[in-house]
C-alpha cells in the first residue's frame, strides 16, 4: 500500500494521505496505520516520491492515558455550558412566558394594552404585540356579542309578553263562549229551585215529600255552584308553573262544563280512560288546551249538521314516546266535517281560523301549541275531510 501511494504521488505530483489496518483505539475500533506520500522534485522527464508509514497505536496509548483528564474536562465544560444555557433559557424564554401567563390570568378587559413587550424587536415582543391585537379584537367582539345578547333578551321578554297576551285573549274568548252557554243552563236550575221552595212553603205536604224537595233543590244548587266554581277556576291568571296534574279529574270537569251548554245537548261525549298516573303540566294551561279542543270539536260537529249520532270521544292512555320515555297520550276525536288538506299546514298559525267571524280568534291551536311545548310535550292534529278530526296531545308522566 505504501509503494502504491508513493508511485501515485510521484506521478500526480500531489501529496497522498491514506489510513490502513484496524486496531482498538481510544473508545472504538479505528485505523492502525497512517500512510503519507509526497512527490520529490527532479528532472522534467523523471519523477520520484517519498513515503512513510506511521503506526498509530502509540498515539492511542497516550490518549488513553489522558482519557480521564479529557473526560473530566468534557464533563466540566458540559456542566458549565448547561448552567449557562439554563439561566439564559430561563431569562429569555421561561420568565417572559410566566409573565405572559400571569398577565393573561389577571386580564379583566378594562385595561388598554395588556401585554407589555420587554423588547420590541424580539420574538416575545412580537408575540406581546400580536396578543394585544388579539385581545383588542376579542374585546370588540365581546362588546358586539353583549349588545346582541341584550337585544335578544329584550326581544325574548317581548315575545313572552306577547305569548301571555295571546293566552289571555284566547282564555277570555273561551270564558265568554262558556258564560253565554251556561247562562241558560244556570237559569233552568234556579227556576227549578224556586219551584221546590214554593212547594216547601205549603203546609199540607208530607214530611217525606218535604225531604225529597229539599234534597232536589240542594242538588240543583250544588250543580250551579260547581259550574260557577269551574268557570271561576278556569279564569285564573296563567302562571306557567309545571306540576303534577290529575288528568282524569281535569277531563271530567271540562267535559261536564262543556256538555252543560244547551246548544250541545244533542252531542254524546264518550270518555275512555286507561291511565293510573298524573301528568306533568301547568294546570291552567292544560285546562285551556283541552277546553279549546272540546270547543273546536263541538263547533265542528254542529257545523256538519249530520243526521247521524253526533259524538266526541275523549281518550287518555299511557304510552311510550319516540324516545322511549313514558308519556300520557290524550286524544279528542269528533265526527264533524274535518279539515281541508290545504288548511292542515296552517292550523297552528296565529289568527288562522275557518270559523265565521265572531266565533273564533284563530289563536286557540297556536296558544295550545306553545303551552304543550313549554310543558315538554307535543301536539298534532289528524283529520280527514268529511269524516272528522282528532287532536293528539302527548305529555310526560309524573314519575
Coordinates of C-alpha atoms in Angstrom, one line a residue:
X1 CA 0.0 0.0 0.0
X2 CA 2.9 2.4 0.8
X3 CA 4.5 1.6 -2.6
X4 CA 1.2 2.3 -4.3
X5 CA 0.7 5.7 -2.8
X6 CA 4.3 6.7 -3.4
X7 CA 4.0 5.9 -7.1
X8 CA 0.7 7.8 -7.2
X9 CA 2.3 10.9 -5.5
X10 CA 5.3 10.7 -7.9
X11 CA 3.0 10.5 -11.0
X12 CA 0.5 13.1 -9.9
X13 CA 3.0 15.4 -8.2
X14 CA 0.5 15.8 -5.3
X15 CA 0.5 14.7 -1.6
X16 CA -1.3 11.5 -0.8
X17 CA -2.6 10.5 2.6
X18 CA -4.2 7.2 3.5
X19 CA -5.2 5.1 6.5
X20 CA -4.8 1.4 6.7
X21 CA -5.4 -1.6 9.1
X22 CA -7.7 -1.8 12.1
X23 CA -7.0 -1.6 15.8
X24 CA -8.7 -0.7 19.0
X25 CA -8.5 3.0 19.5
X26 CA -9.5 5.1 22.5
X27 CA -13.2 4.2 22.6
X28 CA -13.9 2.1 19.4
X29 CA -12.1 0.2 16.6
X30 CA -10.3 2.6 14.2
X31 CA -7.4 2.8 11.8
X32 CA -4.0 1.3 12.7
X33 CA -1.5 3.0 10.3
X34 CA -1.2 6.4 8.7
X35 CA 0.4 6.3 5.2
X36 CA 1.8 9.6 3.8
X37 CA 3.5 10.1 0.3
X38 CA 4.9 13.3 -1.2
X39 CA 6.4 13.9 -4.7
X40 CA 10.2 14.7 -4.9
X41 CA 11.3 17.5 -7.2
X42 CA 13.5 16.1 -10.0
X43 CA 14.3 16.4 -13.8
X44 CA 11.5 17.3 -16.1
X45 CA 11.5 13.8 -17.6
X46 CA 11.8 11.9 -14.4
X47 CA 9.6 11.7 -11.3
X48 CA 10.1 10.4 -7.8
X49 CA 8.2 10.2 -4.5
X50 CA 8.9 9.7 -0.8
X51 CA 6.6 7.9 1.5
X52 CA 6.4 6.8 5.2
X53 CA 4.1 4.6 7.3
X54 CA 3.3 5.7 10.9
X55 CA 1.8 3.3 13.4
X56 CA -1.0 5.0 15.5
X57 CA -1.0 2.6 18.5
X58 CA 1.5 4.7 20.5
X59 CA -0.7 7.8 19.9
X60 CA -3.8 5.8 21.1
X61 CA -1.9 4.7 24.2
X62 CA -1.0 8.3 25.0
X63 CA -4.7 9.4 24.5
X64 CA -5.9 6.6 26.7
X65 CA -3.5 7.7 29.4
X66 CA -5.0 11.2 29.2
X67 CA -8.6 9.8 28.8
X68 CA -9.6 10.5 32.5
X69 CA -8.4 14.1 32.2
X70 CA -10.3 14.5 28.9
X71 CA -13.4 13.1 30.4
X72 CA -13.4 15.4 33.4
X73 CA -12.6 18.3 31.1
X74 CA -15.6 17.5 28.9
X75 CA -17.8 16.9 32.0
X76 CA -16.9 20.3 33.5
X77 CA -17.5 22.0 30.1
X78 CA -20.8 20.3 29.7
X79 CA -22.0 21.3 33.2
X80 CA -20.7 24.8 32.8
X81 CA -22.4 25.2 29.4
X82 CA -25.6 23.6 30.7
X83 CA -25.8 26.0 33.7
X84 CA -25.2 29.0 31.4
X85 CA -27.7 27.7 28.9
X86 CA -30.3 27.1 31.6
X87 CA -30.1 30.6 33.0
X88 CA -30.1 32.1 29.6
X89 CA -33.1 30.0 28.7
X90 CA -34.9 30.9 31.9
X91 CA -34.2 34.6 31.4
X92 CA -35.1 34.8 27.7
X93 CA -38.0 32.3 27.5
X94 CA -39.3 31.0 30.8
X95 CA -39.6 34.3 32.6
X96 CA -41.3 36.1 29.7
X97 CA -43.7 33.1 29.4
X98 CA -44.5 33.2 33.1
X99 CA -45.1 36.9 32.8
X100 CA -47.4 36.5 29.9
X101 CA -49.4 33.7 31.7
X102 CA -49.7 35.9 34.8
X103 CA -51.0 38.8 32.8
X104 CA -53.4 36.7 30.9
X105 CA -54.8 35.2 34.2
X106 CA -55.4 38.7 35.7
X107 CA -56.9 40.1 32.5
X108 CA -60.2 41.9 33.2
X109 CA -61.0 43.7 29.9
X110 CA -60.7 47.1 31.5
X111 CA -57.1 47.8 30.6
X112 CA -55.9 49.1 27.3
X113 CA -52.6 47.3 26.3
X114 CA -52.5 44.1 28.3
X115 CA -49.1 42.6 27.3
X116 CA -46.2 44.9 27.5
X117 CA -43.2 43.7 25.4
X118 CA -39.8 43.8 27.0
X119 CA -38.1 44.1 23.7
X120 CA -39.8 45.5 20.6
X121 CA -37.6 43.5 18.2
X122 CA -37.5 40.1 19.9
X123 CA -39.8 37.2 19.3
X124 CA -41.6 37.8 22.6
X125 CA -42.0 41.4 21.8
X126 CA -43.7 40.5 18.6
X127 CA -45.8 37.9 20.5
X128 CA -46.9 40.5 23.0
X129 CA -47.9 42.9 20.2
X130 CA -49.8 40.1 18.5
X131 CA -51.6 39.1 21.7
X132 CA -52.5 42.8 22.4
X133 CA -54.1 42.9 18.9
X134 CA -55.9 39.7 19.5
X135 CA -57.2 40.8 22.9
X136 CA -58.4 44.1 21.3
X137 CA -60.4 42.2 18.6
X138 CA -61.8 39.8 21.2
X139 CA -62.9 42.7 23.4
X140 CA -64.6 44.3 20.4
X141 CA -66.3 41.1 19.5
X142 CA -67.4 40.6 23.2
X143 CA -69.0 44.1 23.2
X144 CA -70.8 43.3 20.0
X145 CA -71.9 39.9 21.3
X146 CA -73.1 41.5 24.6
X147 CA -75.1 44.0 22.6
X148 CA -76.7 41.2 20.6
X149 CA -77.4 39.3 23.8
X150 CA -79.1 42.3 25.4
X151 CA -81.2 42.9 22.3
X152 CA -82.2 39.2 22.2
X153 CA -83.2 39.3 25.9
X154 CA -85.4 42.3 25.2
X155 CA -86.9 40.5 22.2
X156 CA -87.4 37.4 24.3
X157 CA -89.2 39.4 27.0
X158 CA -91.4 40.9 24.4
X159 CA -92.2 37.5 22.9
X160 CA -93.1 36.2 26.4
X161 CA -95.4 39.2 26.9
X162 CA -97.0 38.7 23.5
X163 CA -97.5 35.0 24.2
X164 CA -99.0 35.6 27.6
X165 CA -101.3 38.3 26.0
X166 CA -102.3 35.7 23.3
X167 CA -103.1 33.2 26.1
X168 CA -105.2 35.7 28.0
X169 CA -107.0 36.8 24.8
X170 CA -107.9 33.2 24.0
X171 CA -108.9 32.4 27.6
X172 CA -111.2 35.4 27.7
X173 CA -112.8 34.3 24.4
X174 CA -113.3 30.8 25.8
X175 CA -114.7 32.2 29.0
X176 CA -117.1 34.4 27.0
X177 CA -118.4 31.4 25.0
X178 CA -118.8 29.3 28.1
X179 CA -120.5 32.0 30.1
X180 CA -123.0 32.6 27.3
X181 CA -123.7 28.9 27.0
X182 CA -124.0 28.3 30.7
X183 CA -126.3 31.3 31.4
X184 CA -129.3 29.3 30.2
X185 CA -128.2 26.2 31.9
X186 CA -127.9 28.0 35.2
X187 CA -131.2 29.7 34.8
X188 CA -133.1 26.5 34.5
X189 CA -131.9 25.0 37.8
X190 CA -132.7 28.3 39.5
X191 CA -136.3 28.1 38.2
X192 CA -136.5 24.5 39.5
X193 CA -135.2 25.6 42.9
X194 CA -137.8 28.3 43.0
X195 CA -140.5 25.8 42.3
X196 CA -139.3 23.5 45.1
X197 CA -139.2 26.4 47.5
X198 CA -142.8 27.3 46.6
X199 CA -143.8 23.7 47.3
X200 CA -141.9 23.7 50.6
X201 CA -144.0 26.7 51.7
X202 CA -147.1 24.6 51.5
X203 CA -148.3 23.2 54.8
X204 CA -150.2 20.2 53.5
X205 CA -147.2 18.3 52.1
X206 CA -145.9 15.1 53.7
X207 CA -142.6 15.1 55.6
X208 CA -141.1 12.6 53.0
X209 CA -142.0 14.9 50.2
X210 CA -140.5 17.8 52.0
X211 CA -137.2 16.0 52.4
X212 CA -137.3 15.0 48.7
X213 CA -138.0 18.6 47.6
X214 CA -135.2 19.9 49.8
X215 CA -132.7 17.3 48.5
X216 CA -133.5 18.1 44.9
X217 CA -133.2 21.8 45.5
X218 CA -129.9 21.3 47.2
X219 CA -128.6 19.1 44.3
X220 CA -129.6 21.7 41.7
X221 CA -127.9 24.5 43.8
X222 CA -124.7 22.3 44.1
X223 CA -124.7 21.8 40.4
X224 CA -124.9 25.5 39.8
X225 CA -122.2 26.2 42.4
X226 CA -119.9 23.6 40.8
X227 CA -120.3 25.1 37.3
X228 CA -119.7 28.6 38.6
X229 CA -116.6 27.4 40.5
X230 CA -115.3 25.6 37.4
X231 CA -115.7 28.7 35.4
X232 CA -114.0 30.9 38.0
X233 CA -111.2 28.4 38.4
X234 CA -110.6 28.5 34.7
X235 CA -110.5 32.3 34.6
X236 CA -107.5 32.4 36.9
X237 CA -104.3 34.1 35.6
X238 CA -101.8 31.8 33.7
X239 CA -98.7 31.1 35.9
X240 CA -96.8 28.7 33.6
X241 CA -95.6 26.6 36.6
X242 CA -95.3 22.9 35.9
X243 CA -96.7 20.4 38.5
X244 CA -98.4 17.0 38.7
X245 CA -102.0 17.2 37.3
X246 CA -104.8 14.6 37.8
X247 CA -105.7 14.4 34.1
X248 CA -108.8 12.3 34.7
X249 CA -110.4 14.8 37.1
X250 CA -109.4 17.7 34.8
X251 CA -111.0 16.0 31.8
X252 CA -114.2 15.2 33.7
X253 CA -114.6 18.8 34.9
X254 CA -114.1 20.2 31.4
X255 CA -116.4 17.7 29.8
X256 CA -119.1 18.5 32.4
X257 CA -118.7 22.2 31.8
X258 CA -118.8 22.0 28.0
X259 CA -121.7 19.5 27.9
X260 CA -123.7 21.6 30.3
X261 CA -124.4 24.1 27.5
X262 CA -127.9 23.8 25.9
X263 CA -126.6 24.1 22.3
X264 CA -124.6 20.9 22.7
X265 CA -127.2 18.8 24.4
X266 CA -127.5 16.6 21.3
X267 CA -123.8 15.7 21.3
X268 CA -122.7 12.5 23.0
X269 CA -119.5 12.7 25.0
X270 CA -117.6 9.4 25.4
X271 CA -114.8 9.0 27.9
X272 CA -112.2 6.3 27.7
X273 CA -109.6 6.5 30.4
X274 CA -106.7 3.9 30.6
X275 CA -104.3 5.7 32.9
X276 CA -103.2 5.4 36.6
X277 CA -100.6 8.2 36.8
X278 CA -100.7 12.0 36.7
X279 CA -99.2 14.2 34.0
X280 CA -96.6 17.0 34.4
X281 CA -98.0 20.3 33.1
X282 CA -99.3 23.7 34.0
X283 CA -102.9 23.1 35.3
X284 CA -104.3 26.3 34.0
X285 CA -102.6 26.0 30.6
X286 CA -103.7 22.4 30.2
X287 CA -107.3 23.3 31.0
X288 CA -107.2 25.9 28.3
X289 CA -105.7 23.5 25.8
X290 CA -108.3 20.7 26.5
X291 CA -111.2 23.2 26.6
X292 CA -110.1 24.7 23.2
X293 CA -110.1 21.2 21.7
X294 CA -113.5 20.4 23.1
X295 CA -115.0 23.7 21.9
X296 CA -113.5 23.1 18.4
X297 CA -114.9 19.6 18.4
X298 CA -118.4 20.8 19.3
X299 CA -118.2 23.5 16.7
X300 CA -117.1 21.0 14.0
X301 CA -120.0 18.6 14.9
X302 CA -122.6 21.4 14.9
X303 CA -121.3 22.9 11.6
X304 CA -121.6 19.5 9.9
X305 CA -125.2 19.1 10.9
X306 CA -125.1 15.4 10.4
X307 CA -128.2 13.3 10.9
X308 CA -126.1 10.5 12.5
X309 CA -125.1 10.4 16.1
X310 CA -123.0 13.5 17.0
X311 CA -120.2 12.2 19.1
X312 CA -117.0 13.4 20.7
X313 CA -114.6 10.7 22.1
X314 CA -112.0 11.7 24.7
X315 CA -109.4 9.1 25.4
X316 CA -106.4 9.1 27.8
X317 CA -103.8 6.3 27.9
X318 CA -100.2 5.6 28.9
X319 CA -97.7 5.0 26.1
X320 CA -94.0 5.3 25.2
X321 CA -92.7 8.2 23.2
X322 CA -90.4 8.1 20.2
X323 CA -87.5 8.5 22.6
X324 CA -89.0 5.5 24.7
X325 CA -90.0 7.8 27.6
X326 CA -93.3 7.2 29.5
X327 CA -95.9 9.7 28.3
X328 CA -99.7 10.2 28.5
X329 CA -101.5 10.3 25.2
X330 CA -104.7 12.4 25.2
X331 CA -107.0 12.5 22.1
X332 CA -110.1 14.5 21.4
X333 CA -111.9 12.9 18.4
X334 CA -115.0 14.2 16.7
X335 CA -117.1 13.1 13.7
X336 CA -117.5 16.6 12.3
X337 CA -116.7 17.8 8.9
X338 CA -112.9 17.6 9.2
X339 CA -110.2 20.0 7.9
X340 CA -109.3 20.6 4.3
X341 CA -105.9 19.4 3.2
X342 CA -104.8 22.9 2.1
X343 CA -105.6 24.2 5.7
X344 CA -103.7 21.5 7.6
X345 CA -100.3 23.2 7.4
X346 CA -101.8 26.5 8.7
X347 CA -103.9 25.3 11.7
X348 CA -101.2 26.2 14.2
X349 CA -100.5 29.7 12.7
X350 CA -101.7 32.6 14.9
X351 CA -105.1 34.1 13.8
X352 CA -105.8 31.4 11.3
X353 CA -109.4 30.2 11.5
X354 CA -112.0 28.6 9.3
X355 CA -114.9 29.7 11.5
X356 CA -117.3 32.5 10.8
X357 CA -116.4 36.0 12.2
X358 CA -117.2 36.2 15.9
X359 CA -116.9 32.5 16.5
X360 CA -113.2 32.3 17.0
X361 CA -110.0 34.3 17.4
X362 CA -107.7 32.0 15.5
X363 CA -105.4 31.7 18.5
X364 CA -106.7 28.5 20.0
X365 CA -104.3 26.0 18.4
X366 CA -101.4 28.4 18.3
X367 CA -101.7 29.1 22.0
X368 CA -102.2 25.3 22.7
X369 CA -99.0 24.5 20.8
X370 CA -96.9 26.9 22.9
X371 CA -98.4 25.7 26.2
X372 CA -97.9 22.0 25.4
X373 CA -94.3 22.7 24.1
X374 CA -93.5 24.6 27.3
X375 CA -94.6 21.5 29.3
X376 CA -92.2 19.3 27.3
X377 CA -94.9 17.6 25.3
X378 CA -96.1 17.8 21.7
X379 CA -99.5 18.3 20.0
X380 CA -100.5 17.3 16.5
X381 CA -103.8 17.1 14.5
X382 CA -105.0 14.3 12.2
X383 CA -108.1 15.0 10.1
X384 CA -110.0 13.6 7.1
X385 CA -112.4 15.9 5.3
X386 CA -116.0 14.8 5.7
X387 CA -115.0 12.2 8.4
X388 CA -113.7 14.0 11.4
X389 CA -110.7 15.4 13.3
X390 CA -108.5 14.0 16.1
X391 CA -106.3 16.2 18.2
X392 CA -103.4 14.3 19.8
X393 CA -101.5 15.5 22.9
X394 CA -98.5 13.9 24.5
X395 CA -97.4 14.9 28.0
X396 CA -94.7 13.5 30.2
X397 CA -95.8 11.3 33.1
X398 CA -95.3 12.2 36.7
X399 CA -92.6 9.8 38.0

